Amino acid sequence: MRFFFRSRQFKIILSVAAGILALCIITGVIGGAIAPHSSVVGTVTAPFVSLAQEISDGVRELVATYKSGNEFMLKNGELEAEINELREKLSEYDKAIRENEFYKDYLGIKDENPDFEFAPATLISRDNEDPFKGFVINKGSLNGISEHDPVITDAGIVGYISEVGLTTSKVATILSSEITMGALDNRTNDSGIVSGTMDLAKKGECKLYNLARSCTVAVGDYIVTSGEGIFPDGLLIGTINYIGSDEYSSSIYANITPFVDMSAIKNVMVITDFKGQGGIIPSGEE
Amino acid sequence: MLHIRHPLRKFLHFLLFAFLFILHFTGNELITLRSASPFLMLPLLTSYSMFKSELRASIVGAISGAFIDSVSNTPGCFHTVVFFLLCFATSFVSKYLFNINYRSAIVLSILGNTFYYLARWLVCYAFSTPITDSLIYIFEYALPSIVFNAVFVLAFFSIEKKIHTAK
């Protein structure tokens, strides 16, 4: 064994280790960006991963159809097959229609918020090891995306950009405890803070806490961003499904079901610019 | 030092790694059992490292880690570092302390997986989430996944053994 530590092989391993350590230091210094080597790898592999994601989605839908096994799903499958056949015939035309519909959904948000600048993006991979359902999109700094840019769909808020690469970015969802954002009850204007916990993330929910005991929030109320923090105001978060009393303080909390189903996301919009952007940076970061 | 005795081995390994990389990170939940999501790259790397030199194992580990870092939500070079260390340690330990057999594969898989999930907990959750979240991660995600991965290591060890002994 001691000969190994004197061998040429061990010296090469030490050199590789030193190289990796240097990369870690560089990544730490540039902060908020995907590690340089991973960024290069991500750029090269993005098209293949994206293709694999499409195939995987197809397989998942197929399995879901067979798993449910009821008539409705079978009929739906037949109809989908017919639709797919038509889509093949008019693929280019259909693609344009779908794109138009995708953009139309965001037009309302854009009309209400003319200061928003959008960058459309597509999910290319999910991290199954992440309990908070984070994912990677196919746009990066070359498309004007920066760290902490809000990510939305037409249904509501998804999360923010946690790391940016050249052509890919990592998204942390609102189920994550990494995100804390100011929020309001749309009906009563009661304010609180939305963040995630691992327990709620399992159910696809997040938590609205720090609500005053005198507040009048109710199950079914819509929760929107208040504009405090890194998110613009008025973005839909979700609905209250449970209200409880905090054991350790005088405040109460509510569990929220987000409008966006984090495990079914395919396309998103990144808000690259809006009025008041860059006000407050998330907790734990400088 | 890095010679390949059988050209097909390299290709087979490439196919295996590429398939598992795509399977895991395209959100395919076919092999997920409740909250236990097997990270198949771990048992594969454990089995691979058992048959390879420390140098080759650690380099393959670092490269696999770099690929995973490009699509994973862990910070910076997490997988590059962890897989580099994991593969080096597995190769080193299996060469000097263990026999290369199924029993060793299971033990090394459990040790390696424990190291991986502990490192992930320390880096991602230990200091940024409440203690309840940490406990949920360890008992509901990490432990079932370690057990799940240990089952898969038998299959990968068998494949690696076949590839390694092929003439």
Tab-separated table of C-alpha atoms in Angstrom:
chain	number	residue	atom	x	y	z
A	1	MET	CA	0.000	0.000	0.000
A	2	ARG	CA	2.810	2.418	0.886
A	3	PHE	CA	4.270	1.993	-2.598
A	4	PHE	CA	1.049	3.339	-4.008
A	5	PHE	CA	1.522	6.662	-2.228
A	6	ARG	CA	4.965	7.000	-3.820
A	7	SER	CA	3.789	5.970	-7.287
A	8	ARG	CA	3.331	8.131	-10.377
A	9	GLN	CA	-0.358	7.191	-10.372
A	10	PHE	CA	-0.883	8.765	-6.967
A	11	LYS	CA	0.883	11.959	-8.099
A	12	ILE	CA	-1.458	12.218	-11.101
A	13	ILE	CA	-4.475	11.686	-8.811
A	14	LEU	CA	-3.192	14.482	-6.560
A	15	SER	CA	-2.853	16.754	-9.626
A	16	VAL	CA	-6.449	15.997	-10.655
A	17	ALA	CA	-7.585	16.684	-7.071
A	18	ALA	CA	-5.737	20.017	-7.144
A	19	GLY	CA	-7.453	20.867	-10.439
A	20	ILE	CA	-10.876	20.104	-8.972
A	21	LEU	CA	-10.039	22.164	-5.868
A	22	ALA	CA	-9.095	25.095	-8.106
A	23	LEU	CA	-12.423	24.746	-9.938
A	24	CYS	CA	-14.262	24.768	-6.599
A	25	ILE	CA	-12.473	27.952	-5.572
A	26	ILE	CA	-13.247	29.617	-8.917
A	27	THR	CA	-16.909	28.581	-8.613
A	28	GLY	CA	-17.038	29.918	-5.055
A	29	VAL	CA	-15.493	33.225	-6.106
A	30	ILE	CA	-17.807	33.812	-9.085
A	31	GLY	CA	-20.859	32.680	-6.996
A	32	GLY	CA	-24.318	32.270	-8.521
A	33	ALA	CA	-22.921	30.809	-11.699
A	34	ILE	CA	-22.796	27.155	-12.682
A	35	ALA	CA	-19.236	25.801	-12.241
A	36	PRO	CA	-17.175	26.544	-15.407
A	37	HIS	CA	-16.573	22.902	-16.322
A	38	SER	CA	-20.241	22.018	-15.680
A	39	SER	CA	-21.295	25.012	-17.748
A	40	VAL	CA	-19.239	23.739	-20.692
A	41	VAL	CA	-20.558	20.189	-20.216
A	42	GLY	CA	-24.102	21.557	-19.859
A	43	THR	CA	-23.768	23.550	-23.087
A	44	VAL	CA	-22.563	20.499	-24.995
A	45	THR	CA	-25.098	18.061	-23.526
A	46	ALA	CA	-28.140	20.404	-23.444
A	47	PRO	CA	-29.528	19.361	-26.874
A	48	PHE	CA	-29.186	15.648	-26.053
A	49	VAL	CA	-30.686	16.029	-22.583
A	50	SER	CA	-33.527	18.071	-24.085
A	51	LEU	CA	-34.214	15.342	-26.642
A	52	ALA	CA	-34.074	12.691	-23.920
A	53	GLN	CA	-36.524	14.759	-21.845
A	54	GLU	CA	-39.008	14.778	-24.723
A	55	ILE	CA	-38.689	11.012	-25.128
A	56	SER	CA	-38.985	10.577	-21.355
A	57	ASP	CA	-42.133	12.727	-21.254
A	58	GLY	CA	-43.617	10.554	-23.991
A	59	VAL	CA	-42.787	7.360	-22.100
A	60	ARG	CA	-44.188	8.808	-18.849
A	61	GLU	CA	-47.454	9.759	-20.538
A	62	LEU	CA	-47.673	6.290	-22.056
A	63	VAL	CA	-47.109	4.628	-18.686
A	64	ALA	CA	-49.630	6.966	-17.000
A	65	THR	CA	-52.202	5.940	-19.579
A	66	TYR	CA	-51.687	2.238	-18.906
A	67	LYS	CA	-51.441	2.687	-15.144
A	68	SER	CA	-54.779	4.463	-14.836
A	69	GLY	CA	-56.382	1.918	-17.146
A	70	ASN	CA	-59.861	3.438	-17.089
A	71	GLU	CA	-62.065	4.066	-20.063
A	72	PHE	CA	-61.665	7.790	-19.965
A	73	MET	CA	-57.913	7.503	-20.260
A	74	LEU	CA	-58.189	4.985	-23.083
A	75	LYS	CA	-60.580	7.194	-24.995
A	76	ASN	CA	-58.377	10.124	-24.281
A	77	GLY	CA	-55.458	8.112	-25.618
A	78	GLU	CA	-57.321	7.336	-28.827
A	79	LEU	CA	-58.184	10.981	-29.267
A	80	GLU	CA	-54.619	11.959	-28.546
A	81	ALA	CA	-53.435	9.477	-31.165
A	82	GLU	CA	-55.752	11.094	-33.674
A	83	ILE	CA	-54.561	14.510	-32.697
A	84	ASN	CA	-50.961	13.365	-33.005
A	85	GLU	CA	-51.696	12.058	-36.489
A	86	LEU	CA	-53.095	15.421	-37.476
A	87	ARG	CA	-50.199	17.120	-35.828
A	88	GLU	CA	-47.753	15.134	-37.887
A	89	LYS	CA	-49.491	16.286	-41.072
A	90	LEU	CA	-49.479	19.889	-40.037
A	91	SER	CA	-46.462	19.851	-37.751
A	92	GLU	CA	-44.962	23.165	-38.744
A	93	TYR	CA	-48.324	24.920	-38.722
A	94	ASP	CA	-49.249	23.347	-35.404
A	95	LYS	CA	-45.914	24.297	-33.864
A	96	ALA	CA	-46.543	27.909	-34.794
A	97	ILE	CA	-50.061	27.737	-33.302
A	98	ARG	CA	-48.769	26.248	-30.058
A	99	GLU	CA	-46.085	28.872	-29.812
A	100	ASN	CA	-48.653	31.588	-30.387
A	101	GLU	CA	-50.876	30.151	-27.661
A	102	PHE	CA	-47.930	29.915	-25.309
A	103	TYR	CA	-47.081	33.556	-25.848
A	104	LYS	CA	-50.760	34.598	-25.700
A	105	ASP	CA	-51.003	33.277	-22.143
A	106	TYR	CA	-48.256	35.625	-21.133
A	107	LEU	CA	-49.712	38.538	-23.033
A	108	GLY	CA	-52.151	39.225	-20.193
A	109	ILE	CA	-49.303	39.381	-17.704
A	110	LYS	CA	-47.310	41.563	-20.090
A	111	ASP	CA	-50.323	43.885	-20.581
A	112	GLU	CA	-50.731	44.285	-16.836
A	113	ASN	CA	-46.986	44.737	-16.326
A	114	PRO	CA	-45.502	46.584	-19.295
A	115	ASP	CA	-42.169	46.864	-17.491
A	116	PHE	CA	-41.646	43.060	-17.577
A	117	GLU	CA	-39.054	41.693	-20.011
A	118	PHE	CA	-39.544	37.974	-20.718
A	119	ALA	CA	-37.237	35.224	-21.917
A	120	PRO	CA	-39.147	32.030	-22.850
A	121	ALA	CA	-37.442	28.796	-21.813
A	122	THR	CA	-38.044	25.063	-21.849
A	123	LEU	CA	-37.313	22.563	-19.104
A	124	ILE	CA	-34.522	20.221	-20.164
A	125	SER	CA	-33.922	18.140	-17.049
A	126	ARG	CA	-35.194	17.507	-13.552
A	127	ASP	CA	-33.124	16.609	-10.527
A	128	ASN	CA	-34.833	13.546	-9.034
A	129	GLU	CA	-32.583	13.829	-5.990
A	130	ASP	CA	-33.932	17.304	-5.178
A	131	PRO	CA	-36.929	17.033	-2.793
A	132	PHE	CA	-37.892	20.603	-3.758
A	133	LYS	CA	-38.372	19.675	-7.446
A	134	GLY	CA	-35.713	21.980	-8.882
A	135	PHE	CA	-34.970	21.758	-12.608
A	136	VAL	CA	-32.767	23.040	-15.425
A	137	ILE	CA	-33.906	25.218	-18.339
A	138	ASN	CA	-32.400	25.674	-21.774
A	139	LYS	CA	-31.567	29.387	-21.474
A	140	GLY	CA	-28.611	31.037	-19.777
A	141	SER	CA	-26.568	34.196	-19.540
A	142	LEU	CA	-26.290	34.378	-23.345
A	143	ASN	CA	-30.086	34.949	-23.376
A	144	GLY	CA	-29.921	37.756	-20.833
A	145	ILE	CA	-30.796	35.617	-17.820
A	146	SER	CA	-29.143	36.397	-14.504
A	147	GLU	CA	-29.133	34.950	-10.998
A	148	HIS	CA	-32.344	35.533	-8.983
A	149	ASP	CA	-34.500	36.325	-12.044
A	150	PRO	CA	-38.113	35.261	-11.291
A	151	VAL	CA	-39.467	32.262	-13.219
A	152	ILE	CA	-43.192	32.014	-13.979
A	153	THR	CA	-45.734	30.180	-16.105
A	154	ASP	CA	-49.102	31.493	-17.237
A	155	ALA	CA	-50.572	29.845	-14.085
A	156	GLY	CA	-48.349	31.624	-11.592
A	157	ILE	CA	-44.939	31.852	-10.011
A	158	VAL	CA	-42.511	28.904	-10.219
A	159	GLY	CA	-39.369	30.138	-8.444
A	160	TYR	CA	-36.158	31.886	-9.352
A	161	ILE	CA	-32.891	31.290	-11.158
A	162	SER	CA	-30.464	29.855	-8.614
A	163	GLU	CA	-27.451	29.355	-10.894
A	164	VAL	CA	-26.715	30.589	-14.403
A	165	GLY	CA	-24.587	28.923	-17.058
A	166	LEU	CA	-23.896	30.055	-20.612
A	167	THR	CA	-26.834	28.282	-22.226
A	168	THR	CA	-28.537	26.615	-19.258
A	169	SER	CA	-29.796	27.763	-15.844
A	170	LYS	CA	-30.896	26.034	-12.660
A	171	VAL	CA	-34.278	26.937	-11.177
A	172	ALA	CA	-35.118	26.724	-7.454
A	173	THR	CA	-38.878	26.367	-6.955
A	174	ILE	CA	-41.096	28.077	-4.383
A	175	LEU	CA	-41.329	24.688	-2.617
A	176	SER	CA	-37.718	25.206	-1.569
A	177	SER	CA	-36.725	26.575	1.825
A	178	GLU	CA	-34.035	28.495	-0.083
A	179	ILE	CA	-36.723	30.939	-1.254
A	180	THR	CA	-38.444	33.396	1.061
A	181	MET	CA	-40.764	35.991	-0.466
A	182	GLY	CA	-43.191	38.590	0.766
A	183	ALA	CA	-46.809	37.657	0.019
A	184	LEU	CA	-50.324	39.047	0.419
A	185	ASP	CA	-53.770	37.550	0.748
A	186	ASN	CA	-55.474	38.894	-2.370
A	187	ARG	CA	-58.838	39.292	-0.574
A	188	THR	CA	-57.849	40.659	2.839
A	189	ASN	CA	-54.415	42.170	2.104
A	190	ASP	CA	-52.957	40.341	5.126
A	191	SER	CA	-49.237	39.975	4.619
A	192	GLY	CA	-46.850	37.174	5.437
A	193	ILE	CA	-43.798	35.331	4.146
A	194	VAL	CA	-43.910	32.355	1.787
A	195	SER	CA	-41.254	29.664	1.994
A	196	GLY	CA	-40.988	25.908	1.592
A	197	THR	CA	-40.351	23.011	3.928
A	198	MET	CA	-39.336	19.491	3.036
A	199	ASP	CA	-42.473	18.036	4.605
A	200	LEU	CA	-44.792	20.232	2.516
A	201	ALA	CA	-42.662	19.846	-0.629
A	202	LYS	CA	-43.555	16.141	-0.630
A	203	LYS	CA	-47.182	17.160	-1.143
A	204	GLY	CA	-46.261	19.914	-3.610
A	205	GLU	CA	-47.201	22.673	-1.144
A	206	CYS	CA	-45.462	25.601	0.551
A	207	LYS	CA	-46.056	27.666	3.671
A	208	LEU	CA	-47.278	31.221	4.329
A	209	TYR	CA	-46.096	32.173	7.805
A	210	ASN	CA	-45.750	35.243	10.041
A	211	LEU	CA	-49.454	36.050	9.658
A	212	ALA	CA	-50.846	38.243	12.444
A	213	ARG	CA	-53.241	36.447	14.813
A	214	SER	CA	-55.831	39.113	14.023
A	215	CYS	CA	-55.737	38.414	10.275
A	216	THR	CA	-58.845	37.223	8.454
A	217	VAL	CA	-57.357	34.846	5.892
A	218	ALA	CA	-59.524	31.893	4.908
A	219	VAL	CA	-59.137	28.579	3.124
A	220	GLY	CA	-59.500	29.154	-0.619
A	221	ASP	CA	-58.007	32.675	-0.615
A	222	TYR	CA	-55.559	33.519	-3.384
A	223	ILE	CA	-52.023	34.445	-2.352
A	224	VAL	CA	-49.960	36.843	-4.496
A	225	THR	CA	-46.452	38.285	-4.239
A	226	SER	CA	-46.242	41.575	-2.339
A	227	GLY	CA	-43.250	42.953	-4.238
A	228	GLU	CA	-40.916	42.716	-1.237
A	229	GLY	CA	-37.805	40.751	-2.086
A	230	ILE	CA	-36.702	39.693	-5.523
A	231	PHE	CA	-40.159	39.096	-7.033
A	232	PRO	CA	-42.376	41.771	-8.589
A	233	ASP	CA	-45.743	42.348	-6.931
A	234	GLY	CA	-49.035	40.802	-8.008
A	235	LEU	CA	-47.762	37.431	-9.260
A	236	LEU	CA	-50.064	34.544	-8.379
A	237	ILE	CA	-48.604	32.036	-5.918
A	238	GLY	CA	-51.444	29.697	-4.948
A	239	THR	CA	-54.483	29.106	-2.749
A	240	ILE	CA	-54.694	28.518	0.996
A	241	ASN	CA	-55.665	24.940	1.839
A	242	TYR	CA	-55.043	24.881	5.595
A	243	ILE	CA	-54.668	27.408	8.410
A	244	GLY	CA	-52.831	26.573	11.627
A	245	SER	CA	-51.454	28.190	14.731
A	246	ASP	CA	-47.681	28.462	15.197
A	247	GLU	CA	-46.512	26.480	18.248
A	248	TYR	CA	-43.596	28.731	19.056
A	249	SER	CA	-44.961	32.220	18.408
A	250	SER	CA	-48.167	34.215	18.512
A	251	SER	CA	-48.504	34.211	14.721
A	252	ILE	CA	-50.478	31.835	12.541
A	253	TYR	CA	-49.544	30.135	9.298
A	254	ALA	CA	-51.260	28.755	6.224
A	255	ASN	CA	-50.361	25.954	3.828
A	256	ILE	CA	-50.544	26.936	0.180
A	257	THR	CA	-51.202	24.824	-2.883
A	258	PRO	CA	-49.288	26.575	-5.685
A	259	PHE	CA	-51.155	27.245	-8.919
A	260	VAL	CA	-48.249	25.728	-10.819
A	261	ASP	CA	-47.812	21.958	-10.663
A	262	MET	CA	-44.033	21.768	-10.284
A	263	SER	CA	-43.808	18.181	-11.524
A	264	ALA	CA	-45.672	18.922	-14.766
A	265	ILE	CA	-43.802	22.010	-15.955
A	266	LYS	CA	-42.582	22.007	-19.544
A	267	ASN	CA	-42.298	25.658	-20.615
A	268	VAL	CA	-41.610	28.691	-18.451
A	269	MET	CA	-40.957	32.410	-18.799
A	270	VAL	CA	-38.040	34.090	-17.067
A	271	ILE	CA	-38.643	37.726	-16.114
A	272	THR	CA	-35.264	39.197	-16.993
A	273	ASP	CA	-36.179	42.772	-16.154
A	274	PHE	CA	-38.888	44.617	-14.214
A	275	LYS	CA	-39.298	47.849	-12.327
A	276	GLY	CA	-37.632	47.616	-8.895
A	277	GLN	CA	-35.588	44.542	-9.759
A	278	GLY	CA	-32.579	43.781	-7.565
A	279	GLY	CA	-34.063	45.385	-4.460
A	280	ILE	CA	-33.524	42.730	-1.802
A	281	ILE	CA	-31.431	39.620	-2.165
A	282	PRO	CA	-32.681	36.345	-0.603
A	283	SER	CA	-31.750	35.519	2.979
A	284	GLY	CA	-28.404	33.869	3.511
A	285	GLU	CA	-26.787	35.573	0.547
A	286	GLU	CA	-24.916	38.808	0.225
B	1	MET	CA	-1.480	2.355	-17.215
B	2	LEU	CA	-4.735	3.225	-18.946
B	3	HIS	CA	-4.640	0.520	-21.629
B	4	ILE	CA	-7.885	-1.065	-22.809
B	5	ARG	CA	-7.664	-4.761	-23.419
B	6	HIS	CA	-10.990	-5.014	-25.148
B	7	PRO	CA	-12.198	-2.089	-27.287
B	8	LEU	CA	-15.829	-2.983	-26.673
B	9	ARG	CA	-15.464	-2.370	-22.920
B	10	LYS	CA	-15.036	1.350	-23.345
B	11	PHE	CA	-18.084	1.528	-25.581
B	12	LEU	CA	-20.216	-0.564	-23.211
B	13	HIS	CA	-19.240	1.619	-20.280
B	14	PHE	CA	-20.037	4.749	-22.268
B	15	LEU	CA	-23.472	3.352	-23.129
B	16	LEU	CA	-24.162	2.385	-19.516
B	17	PHE	CA	-23.144	5.773	-18.115
B	18	ALA	CA	-25.018	7.703	-20.824
B	19	PHE	CA	-28.189	5.654	-20.340
B	20	LEU	CA	-28.218	6.074	-16.560
B	21	PHE	CA	-27.413	9.776	-16.810
B	22	ILE	CA	-30.350	10.350	-19.134
B	23	LEU	CA	-32.677	8.043	-17.193
B	24	HIS	CA	-32.077	9.808	-13.914
B	25	PHE	CA	-32.121	13.414	-15.044
B	26	THR	CA	-35.009	13.376	-17.458
B	27	GLY	CA	-37.389	13.083	-14.533
B	28	ASN	CA	-38.328	9.502	-15.260
B	29	GLU	CA	-40.127	8.328	-12.124
B	30	LEU	CA	-40.596	4.751	-13.298
B	31	ILE	CA	-38.046	3.428	-10.833
B	32	THR	CA	-39.027	5.673	-7.930
B	33	LEU	CA	-40.569	3.890	-4.964
B	34	ARG	CA	-42.410	6.394	-2.747
B	35	SER	CA	-39.725	8.887	-1.654
B	36	ALA	CA	-36.849	6.490	-2.431
B	37	SER	CA	-35.357	7.547	-5.705
B	38	PRO	CA	-32.419	5.309	-6.622
B	39	PHE	CA	-29.439	7.225	-7.934
B	40	LEU	CA	-28.267	4.484	-10.290
B	41	MET	CA	-25.056	6.283	-11.137
B	42	LEU	CA	-23.836	5.550	-7.584
B	43	PRO	CA	-24.017	1.723	-7.691
B	44	LEU	CA	-22.605	1.796	-11.223
B	45	LEU	CA	-19.633	3.907	-10.136
B	46	THR	CA	-19.103	1.670	-7.093
B	47	SER	CA	-19.045	-1.473	-9.247
B	48	TYR	CA	-16.895	0.191	-11.917
B	49	SER	CA	-14.341	1.428	-9.385
B	50	MET	CA	-13.968	-2.014	-7.831
B	51	PHE	CA	-12.488	-3.339	-11.066
B	52	LYS	CA	-10.403	-0.334	-12.079
B	53	SER	CA	-7.199	1.336	-10.935
B	54	GLU	CA	-7.434	4.284	-8.522
B	55	LEU	CA	-6.428	6.712	-11.252
B	56	ARG	CA	-8.940	5.570	-13.813
B	57	ALA	CA	-11.736	5.248	-11.249
B	58	SER	CA	-11.181	8.747	-9.856
B	59	ILE	CA	-10.999	10.338	-13.314
B	60	VAL	CA	-14.188	8.603	-14.461
B	61	GLY	CA	-15.803	9.657	-11.172
B	62	ALA	CA	-14.819	13.298	-11.683
B	63	ILE	CA	-16.063	13.319	-15.301
B	64	SER	CA	-19.384	11.685	-14.340
B	65	GLY	CA	-19.709	14.222	-11.534
B	66	ALA	CA	-19.144	17.106	-13.942
B	67	PHE	CA	-21.959	15.804	-16.162
B	68	ILE	CA	-24.283	15.470	-13.195
B	69	ASP	CA	-23.365	18.934	-11.898
B	70	SER	CA	-24.516	20.405	-15.221
B	71	VAL	CA	-28.102	19.237	-14.595
B	72	SER	CA	-28.316	18.856	-10.832
B	73	ASN	CA	-29.533	21.455	-8.370
B	74	THR	CA	-26.598	21.000	-6.025
B	75	PRO	CA	-24.170	23.910	-5.653
B	76	GLY	CA	-20.978	24.277	-7.721
B	77	CYS	CA	-18.712	21.251	-8.143
B	78	PHE	CA	-20.481	19.068	-5.572
B	79	HIS	CA	-20.792	15.898	-7.659
B	80	THR	CA	-17.377	16.348	-9.294
B	81	VAL	CA	-15.704	16.395	-5.871
B	82	VAL	CA	-17.853	13.738	-4.214
B	83	PHE	CA	-17.677	11.249	-7.104
B	84	PHE	CA	-13.925	11.806	-7.467
B	85	LEU	CA	-13.399	10.963	-3.782
B	86	LEU	CA	-15.951	8.160	-3.810
B	87	CYS	CA	-14.441	6.375	-6.813
B	88	PHE	CA	-10.880	6.815	-5.569
B	89	ALA	CA	-11.774	5.477	-2.123
B	90	THR	CA	-13.785	2.550	-3.533
B	91	SER	CA	-10.993	1.522	-5.896
B	92	PHE	CA	-8.327	1.922	-3.214
B	93	VAL	CA	-10.264	0.079	-0.514
B	94	SER	CA	-11.348	-2.771	-2.777
B	95	LYS	CA	-7.745	-3.248	-3.878
B	96	TYR	CA	-6.125	-3.304	-0.444
B	97	LEU	CA	-8.826	-4.169	2.108
B	98	PHE	CA	-11.665	-6.038	0.395
B	99	ASN	CA	-12.074	-9.016	-1.854
B	100	ILE	CA	-13.808	-8.300	-5.128
B	101	ASN	CA	-17.096	-10.143	-4.656
B	102	TYR	CA	-20.821	-9.473	-4.272
B	103	ARG	CA	-20.618	-9.082	-0.500
B	104	SER	CA	-17.923	-6.421	-0.834
B	105	ALA	CA	-19.977	-4.681	-3.525
B	106	ILE	CA	-22.953	-4.365	-1.166
B	107	VAL	CA	-20.816	-3.153	1.749
B	108	LEU	CA	-18.952	-0.639	-0.434
B	109	SER	CA	-22.205	0.526	-1.990
B	110	ILE	CA	-23.758	1.180	1.421
B	111	LEU	CA	-20.625	2.990	2.637
B	112	GLY	CA	-20.316	5.026	-0.560
B	113	ASN	CA	-23.990	5.929	-0.627
B	114	THR	CA	-23.919	6.917	3.029
B	115	PHE	CA	-20.966	9.187	2.255
B	116	TYR	CA	-22.793	10.711	-0.734
B	117	TYR	CA	-26.088	11.383	1.065
B	118	LEU	CA	-24.343	12.701	4.183
B	119	ALA	CA	-22.249	15.040	2.030
B	120	ARG	CA	-25.393	16.178	0.202
B	121	TRP	CA	-27.207	16.743	3.485
B	122	LEU	CA	-24.267	18.720	4.884
B	123	VAL	CA	-23.874	20.899	1.789
B	124	CYS	CA	-27.517	21.425	0.849
B	125	TYR	CA	-29.713	21.118	3.925
B	126	ALA	CA	-27.876	20.891	7.260
B	127	PHE	CA	-27.264	24.607	7.683
B	128	SER	CA	-30.078	26.080	5.590
B	129	THR	CA	-33.158	24.125	6.656
B	130	PRO	CA	-34.812	23.496	10.048
B	131	ILE	CA	-33.878	20.351	11.960
B	132	THR	CA	-37.219	18.740	11.064
B	133	ASP	CA	-36.405	19.116	7.351
B	134	SER	CA	-32.984	17.579	7.943
B	135	LEU	CA	-34.534	14.595	9.689
B	136	ILE	CA	-37.100	14.198	6.908
B	137	TYR	CA	-34.308	14.250	4.336
B	138	ILE	CA	-32.203	11.667	6.185
B	139	PHE	CA	-34.970	9.234	7.115
B	140	GLU	CA	-37.429	9.627	4.251
B	141	TYR	CA	-35.130	10.293	1.296
B	142	ALA	CA	-31.530	9.289	2.054
B	143	LEU	CA	-31.976	6.019	3.964
B	144	PRO	CA	-34.537	4.430	1.587
B	145	SER	CA	-32.387	5.506	-1.379
B	146	ILE	CA	-29.262	3.926	0.179
B	147	VAL	CA	-31.125	0.627	0.583
B	148	PHE	CA	-32.579	0.891	-2.918
B	149	ASN	CA	-29.142	1.570	-4.426
B	150	ALA	CA	-27.649	-1.402	-2.566
B	151	VAL	CA	-30.102	-3.659	-4.393
B	152	PHE	CA	-29.064	-2.285	-7.778
B	153	VAL	CA	-25.351	-2.685	-7.050
B	154	LEU	CA	-25.738	-6.462	-7.414
B	155	ALA	CA	-26.919	-6.043	-10.998
B	156	PHE	CA	-24.192	-3.557	-11.859
B	157	PHE	CA	-21.495	-5.665	-10.171
B	158	SER	CA	-22.602	-8.612	-12.245
B	159	ILE	CA	-22.459	-6.520	-15.457
B	160	GLU	CA	-19.046	-5.077	-14.548
B	161	LYS	CA	-17.716	-8.529	-13.754
B	162	LYS	CA	-18.871	-9.782	-17.143
B	163	ILE	CA	-17.377	-6.786	-18.949
B	164	HIS	CA	-14.125	-7.054	-16.985
B	165	THR	CA	-13.628	-10.749	-17.583
B	166	ALA	CA	-14.678	-10.649	-21.247
B	167	LYS	CA	-11.954	-11.604	-23.684
